[in-house]
XYZ file of C-alpha atoms in Angstrom:
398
model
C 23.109 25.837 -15.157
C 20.520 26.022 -12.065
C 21.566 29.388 -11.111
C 21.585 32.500 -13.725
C 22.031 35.838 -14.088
C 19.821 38.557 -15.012
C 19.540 42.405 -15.422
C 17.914 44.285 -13.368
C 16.112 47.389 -16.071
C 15.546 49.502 -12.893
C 19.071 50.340 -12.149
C 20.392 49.541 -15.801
C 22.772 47.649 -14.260
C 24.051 43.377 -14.001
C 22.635 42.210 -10.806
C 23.635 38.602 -9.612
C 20.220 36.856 -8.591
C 20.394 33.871 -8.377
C 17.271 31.711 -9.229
C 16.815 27.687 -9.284
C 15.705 26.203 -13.052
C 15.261 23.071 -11.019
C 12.423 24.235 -8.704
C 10.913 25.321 -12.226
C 11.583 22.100 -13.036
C 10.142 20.524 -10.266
C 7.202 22.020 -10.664
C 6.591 21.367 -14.188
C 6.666 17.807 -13.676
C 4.754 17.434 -10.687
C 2.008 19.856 -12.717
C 2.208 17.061 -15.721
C 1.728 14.040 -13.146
C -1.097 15.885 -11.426
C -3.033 16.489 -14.652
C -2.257 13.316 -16.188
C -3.289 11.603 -12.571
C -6.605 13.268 -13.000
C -7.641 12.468 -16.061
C -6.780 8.887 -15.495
C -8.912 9.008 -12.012
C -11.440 9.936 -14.699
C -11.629 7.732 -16.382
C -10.847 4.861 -14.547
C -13.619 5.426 -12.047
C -17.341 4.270 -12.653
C -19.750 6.266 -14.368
C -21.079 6.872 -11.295
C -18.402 8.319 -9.237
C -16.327 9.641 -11.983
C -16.980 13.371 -11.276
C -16.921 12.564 -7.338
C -13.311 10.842 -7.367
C -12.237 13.553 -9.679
C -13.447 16.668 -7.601
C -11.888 15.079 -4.526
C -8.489 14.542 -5.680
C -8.527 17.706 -7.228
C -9.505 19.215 -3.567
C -6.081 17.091 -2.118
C -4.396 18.485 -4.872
C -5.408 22.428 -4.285
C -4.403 21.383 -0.699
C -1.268 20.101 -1.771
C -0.360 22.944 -3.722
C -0.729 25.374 -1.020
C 1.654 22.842 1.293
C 4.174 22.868 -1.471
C 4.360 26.978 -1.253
C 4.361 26.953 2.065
C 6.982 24.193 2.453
C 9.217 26.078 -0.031
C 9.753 29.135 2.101
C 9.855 26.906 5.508
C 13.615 26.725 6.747
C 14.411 23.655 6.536
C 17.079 23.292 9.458
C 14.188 23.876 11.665
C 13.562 19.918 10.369
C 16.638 19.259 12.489
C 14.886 20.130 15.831
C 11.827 17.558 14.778
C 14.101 14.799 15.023
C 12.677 13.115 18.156
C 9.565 14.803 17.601
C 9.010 13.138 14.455
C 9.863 9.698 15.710
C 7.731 9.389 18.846
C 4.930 11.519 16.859
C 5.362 8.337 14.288
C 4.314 6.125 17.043
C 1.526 8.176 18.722
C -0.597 7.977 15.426
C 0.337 4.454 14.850
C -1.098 4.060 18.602
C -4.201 5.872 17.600
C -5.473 3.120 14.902
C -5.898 1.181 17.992
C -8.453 3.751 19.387
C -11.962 4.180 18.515
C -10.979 6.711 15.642
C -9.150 3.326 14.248
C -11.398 2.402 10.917
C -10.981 -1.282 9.901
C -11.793 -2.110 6.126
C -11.570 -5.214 4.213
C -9.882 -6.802 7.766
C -7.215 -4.264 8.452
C -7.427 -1.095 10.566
C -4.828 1.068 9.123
C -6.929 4.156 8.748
C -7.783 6.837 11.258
C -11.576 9.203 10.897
C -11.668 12.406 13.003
C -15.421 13.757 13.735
C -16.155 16.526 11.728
C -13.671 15.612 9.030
C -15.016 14.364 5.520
C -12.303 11.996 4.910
C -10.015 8.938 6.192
C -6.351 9.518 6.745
C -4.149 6.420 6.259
C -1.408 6.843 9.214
C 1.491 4.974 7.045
C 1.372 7.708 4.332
C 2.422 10.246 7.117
C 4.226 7.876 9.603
C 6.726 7.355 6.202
C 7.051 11.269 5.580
C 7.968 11.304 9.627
C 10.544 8.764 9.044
C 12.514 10.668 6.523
C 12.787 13.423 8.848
C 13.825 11.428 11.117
C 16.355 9.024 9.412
C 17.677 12.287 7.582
C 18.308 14.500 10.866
C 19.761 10.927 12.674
C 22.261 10.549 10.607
C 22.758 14.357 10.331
C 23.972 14.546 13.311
C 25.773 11.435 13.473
C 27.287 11.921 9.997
C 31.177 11.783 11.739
C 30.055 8.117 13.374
C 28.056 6.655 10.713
C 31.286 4.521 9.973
C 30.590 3.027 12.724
C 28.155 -0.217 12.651
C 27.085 0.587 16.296
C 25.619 3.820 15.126
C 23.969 2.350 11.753
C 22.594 -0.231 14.151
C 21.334 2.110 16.796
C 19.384 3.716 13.983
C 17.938 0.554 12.432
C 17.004 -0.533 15.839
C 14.357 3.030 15.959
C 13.837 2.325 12.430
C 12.774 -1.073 12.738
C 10.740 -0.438 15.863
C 8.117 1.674 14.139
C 8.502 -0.016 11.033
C 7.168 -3.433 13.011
C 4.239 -1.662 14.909
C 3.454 -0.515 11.352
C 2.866 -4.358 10.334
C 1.692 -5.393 13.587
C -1.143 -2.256 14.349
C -2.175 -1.950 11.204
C -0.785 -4.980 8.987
C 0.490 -2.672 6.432
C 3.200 -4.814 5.163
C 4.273 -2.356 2.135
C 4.629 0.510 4.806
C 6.859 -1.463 6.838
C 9.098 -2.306 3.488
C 8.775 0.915 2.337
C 10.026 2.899 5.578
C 13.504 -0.041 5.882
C 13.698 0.529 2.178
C 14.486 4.487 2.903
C 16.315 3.451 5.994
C 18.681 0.785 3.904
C 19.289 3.601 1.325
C 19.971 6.423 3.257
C 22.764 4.439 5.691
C 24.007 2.417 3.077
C 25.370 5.819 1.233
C 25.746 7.555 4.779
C 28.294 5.040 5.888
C 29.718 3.705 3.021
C 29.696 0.530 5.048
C 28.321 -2.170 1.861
C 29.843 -5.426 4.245
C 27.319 -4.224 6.797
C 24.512 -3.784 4.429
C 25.231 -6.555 2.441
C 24.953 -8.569 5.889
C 21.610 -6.638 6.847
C 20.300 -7.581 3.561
C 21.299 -11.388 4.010
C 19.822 -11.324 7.844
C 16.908 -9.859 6.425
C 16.547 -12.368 2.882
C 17.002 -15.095 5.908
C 14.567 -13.866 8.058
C 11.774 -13.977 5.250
C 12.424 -17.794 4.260
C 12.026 -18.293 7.716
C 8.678 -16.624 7.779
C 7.081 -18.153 4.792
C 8.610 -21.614 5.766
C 6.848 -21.022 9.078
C 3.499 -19.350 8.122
C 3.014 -22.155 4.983
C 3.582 -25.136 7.810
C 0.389 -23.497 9.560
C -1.673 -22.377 6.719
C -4.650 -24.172 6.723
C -6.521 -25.249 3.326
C -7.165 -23.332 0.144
C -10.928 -23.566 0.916
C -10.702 -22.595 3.970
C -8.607 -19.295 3.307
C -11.188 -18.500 0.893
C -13.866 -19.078 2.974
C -12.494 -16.969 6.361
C -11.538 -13.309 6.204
C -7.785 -12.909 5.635
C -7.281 -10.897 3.309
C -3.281 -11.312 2.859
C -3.731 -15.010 2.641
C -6.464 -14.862 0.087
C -4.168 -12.328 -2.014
C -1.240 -14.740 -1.734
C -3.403 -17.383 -3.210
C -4.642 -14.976 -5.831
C -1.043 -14.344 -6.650
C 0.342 -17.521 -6.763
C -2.994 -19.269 -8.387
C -3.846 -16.318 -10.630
C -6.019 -18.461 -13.043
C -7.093 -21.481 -10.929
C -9.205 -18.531 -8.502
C -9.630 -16.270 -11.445
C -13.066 -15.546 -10.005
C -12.505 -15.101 -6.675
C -8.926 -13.970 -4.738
C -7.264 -13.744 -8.513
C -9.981 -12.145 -10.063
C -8.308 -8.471 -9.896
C -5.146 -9.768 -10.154
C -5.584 -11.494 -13.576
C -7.961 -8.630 -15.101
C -5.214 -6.264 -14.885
C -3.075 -8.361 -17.099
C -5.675 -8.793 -19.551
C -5.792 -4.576 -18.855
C -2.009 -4.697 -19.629
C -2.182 -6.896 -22.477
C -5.148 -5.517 -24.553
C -3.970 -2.160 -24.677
C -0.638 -2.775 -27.463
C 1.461 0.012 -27.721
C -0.856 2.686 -28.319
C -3.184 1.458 -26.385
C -7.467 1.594 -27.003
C -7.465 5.251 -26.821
C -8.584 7.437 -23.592
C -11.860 6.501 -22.244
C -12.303 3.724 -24.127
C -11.284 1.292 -22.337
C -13.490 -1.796 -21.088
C -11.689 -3.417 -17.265
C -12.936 -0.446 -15.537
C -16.372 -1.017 -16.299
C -16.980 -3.840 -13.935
C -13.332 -5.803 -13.701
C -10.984 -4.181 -12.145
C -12.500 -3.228 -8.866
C -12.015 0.143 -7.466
C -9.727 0.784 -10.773
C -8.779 4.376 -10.012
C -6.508 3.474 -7.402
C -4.625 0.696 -6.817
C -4.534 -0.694 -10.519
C -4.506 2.334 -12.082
C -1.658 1.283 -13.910
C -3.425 -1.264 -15.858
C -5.881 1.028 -17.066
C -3.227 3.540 -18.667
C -1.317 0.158 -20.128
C -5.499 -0.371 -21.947
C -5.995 3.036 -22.934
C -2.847 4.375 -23.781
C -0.489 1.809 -23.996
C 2.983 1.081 -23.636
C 3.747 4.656 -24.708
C 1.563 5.834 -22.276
C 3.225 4.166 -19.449
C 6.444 5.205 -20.997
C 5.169 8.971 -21.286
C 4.501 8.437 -17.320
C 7.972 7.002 -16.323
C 9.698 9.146 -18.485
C 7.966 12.077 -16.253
C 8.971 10.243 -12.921
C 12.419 9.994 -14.054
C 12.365 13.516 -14.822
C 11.310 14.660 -11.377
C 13.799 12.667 -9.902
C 16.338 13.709 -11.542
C 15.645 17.471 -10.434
C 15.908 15.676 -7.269
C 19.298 14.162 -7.729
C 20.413 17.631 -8.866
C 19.752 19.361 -5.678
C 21.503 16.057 -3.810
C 24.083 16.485 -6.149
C 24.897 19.929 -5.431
C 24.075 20.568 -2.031
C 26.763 21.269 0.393
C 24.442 20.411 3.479
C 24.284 16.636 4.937
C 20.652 16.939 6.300
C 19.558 18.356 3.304
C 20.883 16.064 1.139
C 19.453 13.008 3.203
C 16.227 14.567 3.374
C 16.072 14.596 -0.848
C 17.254 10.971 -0.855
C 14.942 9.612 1.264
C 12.178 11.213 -0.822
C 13.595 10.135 -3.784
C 13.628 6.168 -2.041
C 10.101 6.656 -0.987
C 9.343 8.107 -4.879
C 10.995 4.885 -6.390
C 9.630 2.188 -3.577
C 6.231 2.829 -4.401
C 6.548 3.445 -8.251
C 8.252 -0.122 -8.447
C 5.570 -1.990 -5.770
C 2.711 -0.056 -7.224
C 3.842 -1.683 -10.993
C 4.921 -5.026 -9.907
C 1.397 -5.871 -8.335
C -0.037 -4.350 -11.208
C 1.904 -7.012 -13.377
C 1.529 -9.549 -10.636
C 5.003 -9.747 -10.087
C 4.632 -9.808 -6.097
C 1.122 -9.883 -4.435
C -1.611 -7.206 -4.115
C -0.196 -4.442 -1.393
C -2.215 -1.634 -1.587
C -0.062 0.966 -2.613
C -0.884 3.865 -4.590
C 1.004 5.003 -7.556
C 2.311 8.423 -6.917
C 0.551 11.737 -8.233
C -1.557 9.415 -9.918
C -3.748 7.095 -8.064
C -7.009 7.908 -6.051
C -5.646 8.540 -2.509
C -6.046 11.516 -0.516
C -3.381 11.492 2.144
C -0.999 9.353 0.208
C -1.404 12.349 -2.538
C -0.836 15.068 0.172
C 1.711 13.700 1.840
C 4.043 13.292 -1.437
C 3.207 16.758 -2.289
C 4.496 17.630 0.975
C 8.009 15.799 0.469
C 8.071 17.833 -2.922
C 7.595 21.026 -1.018
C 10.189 20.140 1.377
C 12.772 19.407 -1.756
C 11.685 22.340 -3.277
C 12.513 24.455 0.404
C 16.082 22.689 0.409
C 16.686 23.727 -3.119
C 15.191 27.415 -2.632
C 17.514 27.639 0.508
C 20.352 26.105 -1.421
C 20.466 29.331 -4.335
C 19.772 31.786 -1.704
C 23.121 31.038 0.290
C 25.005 30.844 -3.457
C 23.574 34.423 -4.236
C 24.419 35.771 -0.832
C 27.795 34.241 -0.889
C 28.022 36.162 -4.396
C 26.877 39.780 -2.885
C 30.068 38.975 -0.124
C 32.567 38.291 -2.251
C-alpha cells in the first residue's frame, strides 16, 4: 500500500495522513541512477577532464534536484492552461537554432548558447518535455472524442508539425522519433482505436522505404561521403560497413562492441577499463553504455535496467491509480520518453540501428537532456503528491 496510516504522539490519537511510498520510491531510484551516472561519467571521461565532466553534471544534477522539489508542490492542473503555450513555445525555440544563438557542431545546429551563460542547451531535450504537456492536456480535453479518428488526426497533424521542423531545423532525427513515439503511445491507449494505429504505423513503415529507396538512388559514392561533411551519411556507412571503415565512420561504432564484448559478465572491474582511453570518443556520453558492459559487465548493465524498470514501475503505479485523465497522460508520456531513449541509446550502443546521439538517461554526460528528465520526474512526483492529498482529504470528509 502507497498510502498509510500513522499516529500522531501529540494528540495520542490515530490520525489518517496519508503519505505516498511511491514518491519515496521515486526518489530512491532516481538517487541510485544519479550516483551510479556519476561515477560512470568518471570514469569514462579522459584523465584530463574527468573531474571537469564530473563537477558539471553534478552542478545539472543539484539543479535538477531543486526542479524536482519545486515541481512536486507545483499544481499540476495549472499544466492544463500551458497547452497552447507549450506547443507554439515548442516552435519558437526550434525557430531560434536558426538565429545567431544557433551553434552548429559536427554539421548540425541543434544547440542554442545565450551570452553570459556557461553552457549549450540542446532545444529537442526541452521541445520533447513541451510535447508531453501538450499531447497530455490535448487529449485531456478531448478525452470524450478521442474515438474519433478526426480528433487523433487533428493531434498528429500538431504533433507531426513540430516533430518535422525538429528534423528539418536542426536534423535531429531521434527527436523527431522520439516526440511521434510519445504521440503514438499516448493516442493509441487514449482512443483505443488499434485499426487506426495499426494503419498510422503501416503509412509510416511505408513512408520510410520510400525514403531510403529515394535517398540511396541519389547517394553519391562511398568515397565521396567520406570525404564531404555529412555526418548522417557517414554514420550510415559506419553502421552498415562496421569493419570495412573500422578506422574511419565505423571506428566508434565497432570499439563499443569490442567495449561490450571484453567486459564478460562481471566485467574488468571499475576504472579499469581500456576503450575510454583513446577509442571510444567522447565515451562519457553517448556510448556510455559500452563502458559499463567493459567494466562491470553484463551484471552491471543488468544492475542498471533493473533500476530503470524500477522507476518505471513507480510510474505505472501512479498511472495505475490515478483517477485524473491529464494526469495520467502526463506519467505515460514520461514513461514513453523514459523507454524511447533507454532502447535507442542501447541499440546504437550495440549497433543495432545507426549512431543518433542520444543520451542514456540519468546516466550520460548531458546537461539539459539531464535537467530536463529530472524535470518530468518532478512533474510525476507533483501528480502523485496531488494524487494522496485528495485521498486523505476525501478521508477527513467522510
Amino acid at each position: 500500500m502507497s498510502d498509510t496510516s500513522v499516529v500522531d504522539n501529540s494528540t495520542g490519537k490515530e490520525k489518517s495522513r496519508y503519505t505516498s511510498g511511491t514518491i519515496y520510491k521515486m526518489i530512491i531510484a532516481i538517487t541510485f541512477l544519479l550516483a551510479f551516472g556519476l561515477i560512470m561519467i568518471f570514469s569514462a571521461s579522459s584523465y584530463g577532464t574527468a573531474a571537469s565532466n564530473f563537477r558539471s553534471q553534478l552542478v545539472f544534477i543539484v539543479f535538477g534536484a531543486l526542479a524536482i522539489w519545486g515541481l512536486a508542490f507545483f499544481p499540476y492542473g495549472l499544466y492544463k492552461k500551458l497547452t497552447w503555450p507549450a506547443y507554439f513555445l515548442s516552435l519558437i525555440l526550434t525557430f531560434l537554432l536558426l538565429t545567431p544563438f544557433g551553434v552548429n557542431v559536427n554539421g548540425a545546429t541543434r544547440w542554442i548558447q545565450i551570452p553570459h551563460i556557461p553552457f549549450r542547451i540542446q532545444i529537442a531535450d526541452i521541445v520533447k518535455t513541451l510535447m508531453i504537456i501538450f499531447i497530455a492536456s490535448f487529449i485531456s480535453s478531448k478525452w470524450r472524442e478521442m474515438h474519433k479518428w478526426q480528433t487523433v488526426i487533428i493531434l498528429w497533424v500538431l504533433v507531426g508539425l513540430q516533430a518535422g521542423l525538429l528534423l528539418v531545423i536542426s536534423t535531429n532525427l531521434s527527436s523527431c522519433l522520439v516526440v511521434l513515439g510519445i504521440c503514438y503511445c499516448s493516442t493509441f491507449i487514449a482512443s483505443k482505436n488499434w485499426k487506426l494505429h495499426l494503419g498510422i504505423l503501416l503509412i509510416a513503415v511505408v513512408v520510410a522505404v520510400v525514403y531510403v529507396k529515394v535517398a540511396t538512388s541519389y547517394l553519391p559514392t562511398e568515397e565521396e561521403l567520406l570525404s564531404n561533411d555529412n555526418f548522417r551519411a557517414k554514420r550510415i556507412l559506419g553502421w552498415l560497413y562496421t569493419e570495412k571503415y573500422e578506422k574511419s565512420a565505423g571506428y566508434q561504432v565497432i570499439q563499443s562492441l569490442y567495449a561490450i564484448g571484453s567486459g564478460s559478465f562481471f566485467g574488468k572491474g571499475l576504472g579499469n577499463g581500456t576503450q575510454k582511453l583513446s577509442a571510444i570518443p567522447e565515451a562519457q556520453n553517448d556510448m556510455i553504455f559500452a563502458i559499463i558492459c567493459e567494466e562491470l559487465g553484463v551484471a552491471g548493465a543488468i544492475m542498471l535496467f533493473l533500476l530503470y524498470g524500477y522507476l518505471l514501475y513507480q510510474m505505472y503505479v501512479i498511472v495505475k491509480e490515478s483517477s485524473n485523465v491529464f494526469g495520467s497522460m502526463m506519467v505515460i508520456g514520461v514513461m514513453v520518453h523514459l523507454v524511447c531513449q533507454i532502447v535507442i541509446n542501447v541499440s546504437v550502443a550495440t549497433n543495432v540501428i545507426p549512431n543518433t546521439g542520444v543520451t542514456l538517461p540519468f546516466i550520460s554526460s548531458g546537461g539539459s537532456a539531464l535537467l530536463m528528465t529530472m524535470v518530468e520526474c518532478g512533474m510525476c512526483i507533483g501528480i502523485r503528491r496531488q494524487q494522496t492529498r485528495r485521498v486523505y482529504q476525501k478521508h477527513l470528509n467522510e
